[in-house]
Tab-separated table of C-alpha atoms and ligand atoms in Angstrom:
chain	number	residue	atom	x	y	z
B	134	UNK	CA	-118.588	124.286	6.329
B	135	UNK	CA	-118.046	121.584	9.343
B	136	UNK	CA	-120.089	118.174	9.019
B	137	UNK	CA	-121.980	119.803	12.382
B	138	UNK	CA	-122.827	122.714	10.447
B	139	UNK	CA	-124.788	121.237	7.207
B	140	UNK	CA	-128.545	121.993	7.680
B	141	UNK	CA	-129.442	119.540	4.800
B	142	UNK	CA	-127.198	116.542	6.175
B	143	UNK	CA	-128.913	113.535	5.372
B	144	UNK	CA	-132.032	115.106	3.360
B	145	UNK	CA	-132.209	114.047	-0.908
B	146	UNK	CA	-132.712	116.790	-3.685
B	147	UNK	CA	-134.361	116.917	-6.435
B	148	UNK	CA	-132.729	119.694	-9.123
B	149	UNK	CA	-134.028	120.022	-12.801
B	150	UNK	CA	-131.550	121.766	-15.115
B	151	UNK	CA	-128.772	121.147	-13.317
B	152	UNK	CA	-125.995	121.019	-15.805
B	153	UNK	CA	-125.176	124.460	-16.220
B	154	UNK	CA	-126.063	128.435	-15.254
B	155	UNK	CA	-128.377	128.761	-12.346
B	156	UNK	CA	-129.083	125.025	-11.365
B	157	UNK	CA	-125.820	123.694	-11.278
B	158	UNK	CA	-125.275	126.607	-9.085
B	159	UNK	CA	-128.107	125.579	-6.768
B	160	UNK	CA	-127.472	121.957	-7.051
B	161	UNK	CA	-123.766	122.591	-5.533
B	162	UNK	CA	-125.014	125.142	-3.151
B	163	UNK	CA	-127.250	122.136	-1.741
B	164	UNK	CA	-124.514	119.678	-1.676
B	165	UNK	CA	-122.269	122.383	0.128
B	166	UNK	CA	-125.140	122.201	2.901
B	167	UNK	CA	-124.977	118.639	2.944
B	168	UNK	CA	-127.397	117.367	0.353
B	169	UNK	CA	-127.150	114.443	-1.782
B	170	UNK	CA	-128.461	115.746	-5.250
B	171	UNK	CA	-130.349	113.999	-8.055
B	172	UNK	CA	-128.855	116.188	-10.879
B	173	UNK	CA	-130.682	116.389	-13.372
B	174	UNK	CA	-130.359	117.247	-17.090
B	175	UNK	CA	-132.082	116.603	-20.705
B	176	UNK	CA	-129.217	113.979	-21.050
B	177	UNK	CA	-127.555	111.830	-18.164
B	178	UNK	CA	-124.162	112.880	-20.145
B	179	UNK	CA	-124.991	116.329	-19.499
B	180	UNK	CA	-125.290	116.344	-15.710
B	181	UNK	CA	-122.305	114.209	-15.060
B	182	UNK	CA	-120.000	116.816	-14.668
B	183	UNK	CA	-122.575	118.955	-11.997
B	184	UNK	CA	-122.825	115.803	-10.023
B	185	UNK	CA	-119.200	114.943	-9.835
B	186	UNK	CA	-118.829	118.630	-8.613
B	187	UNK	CA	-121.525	118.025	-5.988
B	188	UNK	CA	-120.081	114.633	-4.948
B	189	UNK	CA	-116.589	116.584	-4.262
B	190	UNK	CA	-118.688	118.864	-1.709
B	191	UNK	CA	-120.890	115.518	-0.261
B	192	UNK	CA	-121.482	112.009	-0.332
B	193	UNK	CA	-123.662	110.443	-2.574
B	194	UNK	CA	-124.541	112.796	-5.484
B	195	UNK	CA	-125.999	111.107	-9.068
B	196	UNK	CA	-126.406	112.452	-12.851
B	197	UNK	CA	-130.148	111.631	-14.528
B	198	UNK	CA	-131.428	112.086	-17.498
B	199	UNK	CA	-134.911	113.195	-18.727
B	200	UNK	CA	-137.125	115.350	-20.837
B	201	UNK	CA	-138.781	116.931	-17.933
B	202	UNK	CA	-141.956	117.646	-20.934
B	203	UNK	CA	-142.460	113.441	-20.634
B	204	UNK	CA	-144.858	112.892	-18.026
B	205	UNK	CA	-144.172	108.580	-17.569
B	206	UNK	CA	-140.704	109.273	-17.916
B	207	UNK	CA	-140.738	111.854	-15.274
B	208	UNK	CA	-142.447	109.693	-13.077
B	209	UNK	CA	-140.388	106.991	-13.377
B	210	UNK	CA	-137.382	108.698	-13.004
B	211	UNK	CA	-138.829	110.175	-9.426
B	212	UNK	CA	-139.840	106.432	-8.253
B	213	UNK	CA	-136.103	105.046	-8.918
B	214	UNK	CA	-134.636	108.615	-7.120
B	215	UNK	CA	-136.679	107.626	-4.208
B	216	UNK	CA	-135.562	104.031	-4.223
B	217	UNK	CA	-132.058	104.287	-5.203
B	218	UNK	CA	-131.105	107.481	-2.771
B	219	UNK	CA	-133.327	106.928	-0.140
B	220	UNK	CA	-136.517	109.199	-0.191
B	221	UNK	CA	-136.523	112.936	-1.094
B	222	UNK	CA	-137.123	115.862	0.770
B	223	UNK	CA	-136.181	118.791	-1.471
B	224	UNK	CA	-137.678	119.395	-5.000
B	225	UNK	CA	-136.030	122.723	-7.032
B	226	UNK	CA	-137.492	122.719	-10.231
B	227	UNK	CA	-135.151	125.046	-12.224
B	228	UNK	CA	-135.022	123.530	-15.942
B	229	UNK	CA	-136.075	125.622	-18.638
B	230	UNK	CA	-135.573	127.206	-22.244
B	231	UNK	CA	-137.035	130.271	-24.388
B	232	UNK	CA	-138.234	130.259	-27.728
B	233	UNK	CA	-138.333	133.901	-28.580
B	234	UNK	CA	-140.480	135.806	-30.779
B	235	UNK	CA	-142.932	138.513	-31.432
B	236	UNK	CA	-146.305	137.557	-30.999
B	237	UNK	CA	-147.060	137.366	-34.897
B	238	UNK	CA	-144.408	135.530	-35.986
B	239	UNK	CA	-144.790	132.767	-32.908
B	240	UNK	CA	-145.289	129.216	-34.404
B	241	UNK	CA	-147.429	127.100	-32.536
B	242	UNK	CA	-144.785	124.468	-32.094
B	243	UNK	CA	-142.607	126.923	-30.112
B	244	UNK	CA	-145.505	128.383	-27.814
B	245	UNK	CA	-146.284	124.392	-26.951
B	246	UNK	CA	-142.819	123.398	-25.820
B	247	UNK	CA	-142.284	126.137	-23.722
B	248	UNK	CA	-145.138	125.550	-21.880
B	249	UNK	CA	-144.437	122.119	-22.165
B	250	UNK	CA	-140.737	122.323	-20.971
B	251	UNK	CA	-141.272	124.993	-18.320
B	252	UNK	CA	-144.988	124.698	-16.893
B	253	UNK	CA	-145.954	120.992	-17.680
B	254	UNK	CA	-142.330	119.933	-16.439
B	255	UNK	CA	-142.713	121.866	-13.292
B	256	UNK	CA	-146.072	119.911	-12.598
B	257	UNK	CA	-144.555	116.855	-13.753
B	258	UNK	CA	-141.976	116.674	-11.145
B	259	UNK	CA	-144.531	118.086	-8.524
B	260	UNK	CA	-147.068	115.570	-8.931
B	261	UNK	CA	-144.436	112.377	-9.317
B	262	UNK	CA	-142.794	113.855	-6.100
B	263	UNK	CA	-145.946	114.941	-4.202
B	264	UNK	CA	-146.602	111.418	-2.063
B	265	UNK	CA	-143.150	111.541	-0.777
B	266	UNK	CA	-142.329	114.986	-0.201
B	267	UNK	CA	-145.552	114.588	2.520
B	268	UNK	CA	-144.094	112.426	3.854
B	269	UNK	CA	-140.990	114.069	4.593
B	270	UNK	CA	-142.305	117.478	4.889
B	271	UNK	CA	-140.377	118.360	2.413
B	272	UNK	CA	-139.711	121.933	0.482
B	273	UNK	CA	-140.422	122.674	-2.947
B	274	UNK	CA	-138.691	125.679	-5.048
B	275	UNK	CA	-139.922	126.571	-8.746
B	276	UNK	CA	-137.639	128.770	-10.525
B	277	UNK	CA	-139.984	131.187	-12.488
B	278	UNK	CA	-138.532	134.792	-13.897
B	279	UNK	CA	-139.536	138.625	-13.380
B	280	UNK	CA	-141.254	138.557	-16.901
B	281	UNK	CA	-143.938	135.889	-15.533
B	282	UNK	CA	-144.599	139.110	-13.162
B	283	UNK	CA	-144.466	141.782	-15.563
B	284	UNK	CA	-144.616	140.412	-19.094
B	285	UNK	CA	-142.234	140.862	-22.227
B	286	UNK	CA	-142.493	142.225	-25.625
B	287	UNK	CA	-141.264	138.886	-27.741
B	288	UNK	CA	-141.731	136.194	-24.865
B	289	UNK	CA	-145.170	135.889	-24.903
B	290	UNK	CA	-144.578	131.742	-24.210
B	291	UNK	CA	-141.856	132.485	-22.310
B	292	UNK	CA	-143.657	134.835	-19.621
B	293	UNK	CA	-146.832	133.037	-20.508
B	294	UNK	CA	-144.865	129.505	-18.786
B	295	UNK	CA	-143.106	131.566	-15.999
B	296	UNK	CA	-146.444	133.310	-14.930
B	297	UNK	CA	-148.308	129.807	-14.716
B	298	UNK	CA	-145.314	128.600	-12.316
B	299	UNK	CA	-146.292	131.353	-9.690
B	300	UNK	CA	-150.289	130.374	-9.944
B	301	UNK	CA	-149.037	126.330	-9.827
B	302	UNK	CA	-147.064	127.392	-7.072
B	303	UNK	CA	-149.907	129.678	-4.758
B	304	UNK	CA	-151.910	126.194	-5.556
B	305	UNK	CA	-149.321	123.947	-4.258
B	306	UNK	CA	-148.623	125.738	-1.496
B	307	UNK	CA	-152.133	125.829	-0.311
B	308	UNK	CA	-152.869	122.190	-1.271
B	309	UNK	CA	-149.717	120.566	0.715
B	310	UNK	CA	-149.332	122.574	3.714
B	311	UNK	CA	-151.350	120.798	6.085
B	312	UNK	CA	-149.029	118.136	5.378
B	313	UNK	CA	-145.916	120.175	6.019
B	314	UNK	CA	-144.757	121.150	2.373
B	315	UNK	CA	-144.109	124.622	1.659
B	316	UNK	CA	-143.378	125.484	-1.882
B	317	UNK	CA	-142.293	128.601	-3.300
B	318	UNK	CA	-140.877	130.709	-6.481
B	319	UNK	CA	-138.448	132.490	-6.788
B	320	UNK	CA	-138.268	135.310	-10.041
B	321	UNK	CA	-134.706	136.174	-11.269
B	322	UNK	CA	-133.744	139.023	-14.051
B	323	UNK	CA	-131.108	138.869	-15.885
B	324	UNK	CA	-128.900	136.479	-14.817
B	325	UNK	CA	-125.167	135.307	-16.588
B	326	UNK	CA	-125.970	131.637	-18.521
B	327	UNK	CA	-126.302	130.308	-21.532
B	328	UNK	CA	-129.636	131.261	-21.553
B	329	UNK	CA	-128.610	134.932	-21.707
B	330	UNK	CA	-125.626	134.910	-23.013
B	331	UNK	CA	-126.624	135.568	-26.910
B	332	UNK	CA	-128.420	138.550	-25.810
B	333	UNK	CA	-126.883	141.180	-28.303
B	334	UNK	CA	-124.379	144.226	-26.849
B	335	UNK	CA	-127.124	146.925	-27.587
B	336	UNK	CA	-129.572	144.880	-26.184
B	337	UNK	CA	-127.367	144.245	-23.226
B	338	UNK	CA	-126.453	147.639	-22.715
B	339	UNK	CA	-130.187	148.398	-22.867
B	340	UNK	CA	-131.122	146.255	-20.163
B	341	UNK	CA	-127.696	146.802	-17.973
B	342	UNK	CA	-129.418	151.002	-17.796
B	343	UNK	CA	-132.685	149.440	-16.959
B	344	UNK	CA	-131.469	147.646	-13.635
B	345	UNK	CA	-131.003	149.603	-10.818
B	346	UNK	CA	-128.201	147.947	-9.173
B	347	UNK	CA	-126.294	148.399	-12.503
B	348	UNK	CA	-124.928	145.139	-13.122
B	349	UNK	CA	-126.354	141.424	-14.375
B	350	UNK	CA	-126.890	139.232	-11.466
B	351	UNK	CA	-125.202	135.487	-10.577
B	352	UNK	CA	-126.329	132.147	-10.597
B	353	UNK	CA	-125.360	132.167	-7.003
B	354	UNK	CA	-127.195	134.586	-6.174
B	355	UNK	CA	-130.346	132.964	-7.064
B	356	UNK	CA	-128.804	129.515	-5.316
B	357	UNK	CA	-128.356	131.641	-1.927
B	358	UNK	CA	-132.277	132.305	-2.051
B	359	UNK	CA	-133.170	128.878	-2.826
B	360	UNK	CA	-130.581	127.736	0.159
B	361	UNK	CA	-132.339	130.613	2.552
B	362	UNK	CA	-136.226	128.787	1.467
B	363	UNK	CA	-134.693	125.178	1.742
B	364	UNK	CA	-133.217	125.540	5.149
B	365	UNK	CA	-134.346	125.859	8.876
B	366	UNK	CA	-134.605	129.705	8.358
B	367	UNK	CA	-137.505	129.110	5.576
B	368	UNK	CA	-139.648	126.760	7.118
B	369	UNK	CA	-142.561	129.743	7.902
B	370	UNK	CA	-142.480	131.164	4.291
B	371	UNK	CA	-144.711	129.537	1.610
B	372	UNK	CA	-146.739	130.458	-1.391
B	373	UNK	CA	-144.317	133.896	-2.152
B	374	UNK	CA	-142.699	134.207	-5.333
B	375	UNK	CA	-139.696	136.002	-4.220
B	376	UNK	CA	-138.054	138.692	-7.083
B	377	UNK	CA	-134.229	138.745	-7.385
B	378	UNK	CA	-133.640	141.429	-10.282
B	379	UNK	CA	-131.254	144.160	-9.088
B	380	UNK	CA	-134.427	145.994	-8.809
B	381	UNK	CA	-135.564	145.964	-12.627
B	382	UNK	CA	-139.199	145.306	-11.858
B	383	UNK	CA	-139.255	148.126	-9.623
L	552	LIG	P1	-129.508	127.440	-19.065
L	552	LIG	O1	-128.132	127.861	-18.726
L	552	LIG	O2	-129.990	127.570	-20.481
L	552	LIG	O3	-129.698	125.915	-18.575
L	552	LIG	C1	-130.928	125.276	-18.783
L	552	LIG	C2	-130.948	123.983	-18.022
L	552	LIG	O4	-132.235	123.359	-18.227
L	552	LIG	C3	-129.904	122.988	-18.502
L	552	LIG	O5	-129.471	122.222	-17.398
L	552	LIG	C4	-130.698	122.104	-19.468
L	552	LIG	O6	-130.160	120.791	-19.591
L	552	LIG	C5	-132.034	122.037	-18.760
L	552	LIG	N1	-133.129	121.706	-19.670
L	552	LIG	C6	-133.609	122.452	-20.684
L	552	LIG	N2	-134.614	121.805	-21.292
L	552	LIG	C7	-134.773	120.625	-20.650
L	552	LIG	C8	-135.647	119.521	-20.802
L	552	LIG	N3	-136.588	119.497	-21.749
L	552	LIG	N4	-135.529	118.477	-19.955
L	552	LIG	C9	-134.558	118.472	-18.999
L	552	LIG	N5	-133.720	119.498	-18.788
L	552	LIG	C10	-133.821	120.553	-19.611
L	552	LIG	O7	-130.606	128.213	-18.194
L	552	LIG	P2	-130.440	129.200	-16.929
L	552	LIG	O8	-130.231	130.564	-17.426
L	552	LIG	O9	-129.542	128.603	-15.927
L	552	LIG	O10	-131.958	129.160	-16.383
L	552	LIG	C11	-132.393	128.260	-15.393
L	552	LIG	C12	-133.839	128.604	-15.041
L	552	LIG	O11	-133.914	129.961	-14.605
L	552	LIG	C13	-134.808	128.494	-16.221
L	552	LIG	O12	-136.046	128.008	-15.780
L	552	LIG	C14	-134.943	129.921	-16.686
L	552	LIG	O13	-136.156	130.144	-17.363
L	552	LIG	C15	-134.866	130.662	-15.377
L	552	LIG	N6	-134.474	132.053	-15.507
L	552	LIG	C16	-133.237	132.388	-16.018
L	552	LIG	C17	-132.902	133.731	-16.121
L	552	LIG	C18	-131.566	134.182	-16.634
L	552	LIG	O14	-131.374	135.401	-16.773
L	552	LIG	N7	-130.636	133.305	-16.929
L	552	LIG	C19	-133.815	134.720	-15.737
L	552	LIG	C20	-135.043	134.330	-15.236
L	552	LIG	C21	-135.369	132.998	-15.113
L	552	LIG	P3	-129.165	120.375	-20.798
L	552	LIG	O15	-127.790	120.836	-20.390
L	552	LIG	O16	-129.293	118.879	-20.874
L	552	LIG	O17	-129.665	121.071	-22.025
């Protein structure tokens, strides 16, 4: 892509989880259209690598490092980005982890962090970003999953988390766009990461019948969405929770 032909030249990002799997995928997909990303991981150590790969695509490109669960730390960490790389106009807010287990053996330490990690750290980074992403009309993405739509034997937390991001995201939406924000969700399946990566051959096999399309998706795949909703072609579409499952919700 030509310097003339970056749609996010000049415009800061905000990505959560952005070390590995699906946000490191969006994070360089946004640097590829001219972005400079705030990568962001649990440890500044871990992200280094995703924003050296982003400043190899674009200029300007920095590793953080935060629980996104700690609300002052999180909205520190937003005030310096702002600062230090010159306002913010993209938010994706992809970090997240599952704590599986059926419903009677679920300890309440493991339903809290999920929520914690994935729906509290999604609002986190909303609220500390709100003030300037008015500002600079700026886009929000929230990376739920198709079980927050449908639900899932053994991820009661899990789909508990991802179904709260779609109802804090049909909130957001409505609260911020008279001031230009749109903010949306998008739902993967199964996608190839870490995160699914342990999933056991029978179990794999299982769900591989189960899609239509026959195969596991790509990080990139979800990155091409978030690109489409963060760009001049997705400036009319807010409050949608868009499902990218190879048709396995169908
Ligand atoms: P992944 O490979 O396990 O990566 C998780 C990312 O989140 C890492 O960058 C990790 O940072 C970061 N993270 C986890 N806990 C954090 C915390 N407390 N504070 C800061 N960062 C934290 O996950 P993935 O598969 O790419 O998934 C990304 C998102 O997509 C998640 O929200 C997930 O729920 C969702 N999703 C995934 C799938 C799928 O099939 N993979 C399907 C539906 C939805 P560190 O490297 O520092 O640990």
């Amino acid at each position: 892509m030509t310097e003339s032909q970056r749609p996010l030249e000049g415009q800061v990002a905000i990505v959560t989880g952005a070390s590995r799997g699906i946000g490191r995928a969006i994070a360089e997909t946004l640097a590829a259209n001219g972005a400079r990303v705030a990568c962001i991981a649990s440890r500044v150590e871990n992200a280094e690598a995703a924003a050296s790969a982003c400043a190899a695509l674009t200029d300007g490109a920095r590793p953080f490092g935060v629980d996104v669960a700690d609300t002052a730390a999180v909205k520190e960490l937003v005030a310096e980005i702002v600062k230090d790389m010159g306002g913010l106009n993209l938010l994706v807010n992809n970090a997240g982890i599952t704590k599986d287990q059926i419903l009677m053996r679920m300890q309440e330490d493991d339903f809290d962090r999920v929520i914690d990690v994935n729906l509290k750290g999604t609002w986190n980074f909303v609220q500390a970003a709100t003030r300037t992403l008015m500002k600079s009309s700026g886009r929000i993405v929230n990376i739920s999953s198709v079980v927050g739509v449908t639900g899932n034997a053994g991820q009661v937390n899990y789909a508990a988390s991802k179904a709260g991001v779609i109802g804090l995201t049909k909130s957001v939406a409505k609260e911020l766009a008279g001031r230009g924000v749109t903010c949306n969700a998008i739902a993967p399946g199964f996608i190839e990461t870490d995160m699914t990566a342990a999933i056991e051959d029978k179990a794999r096999e299982e769900l591989m019948a189960a899609i239509p399309l026959k195969r596991i998706g790509a990080a990139t795949e979800i990155a091409a969405a978030v690109e489409f909703l963060v760009g001049p072609a997705g400036g009319y579409i807010t409050g949608q929770t868009l499902v990218i499952d190879g048709g396995l919700s169908l």
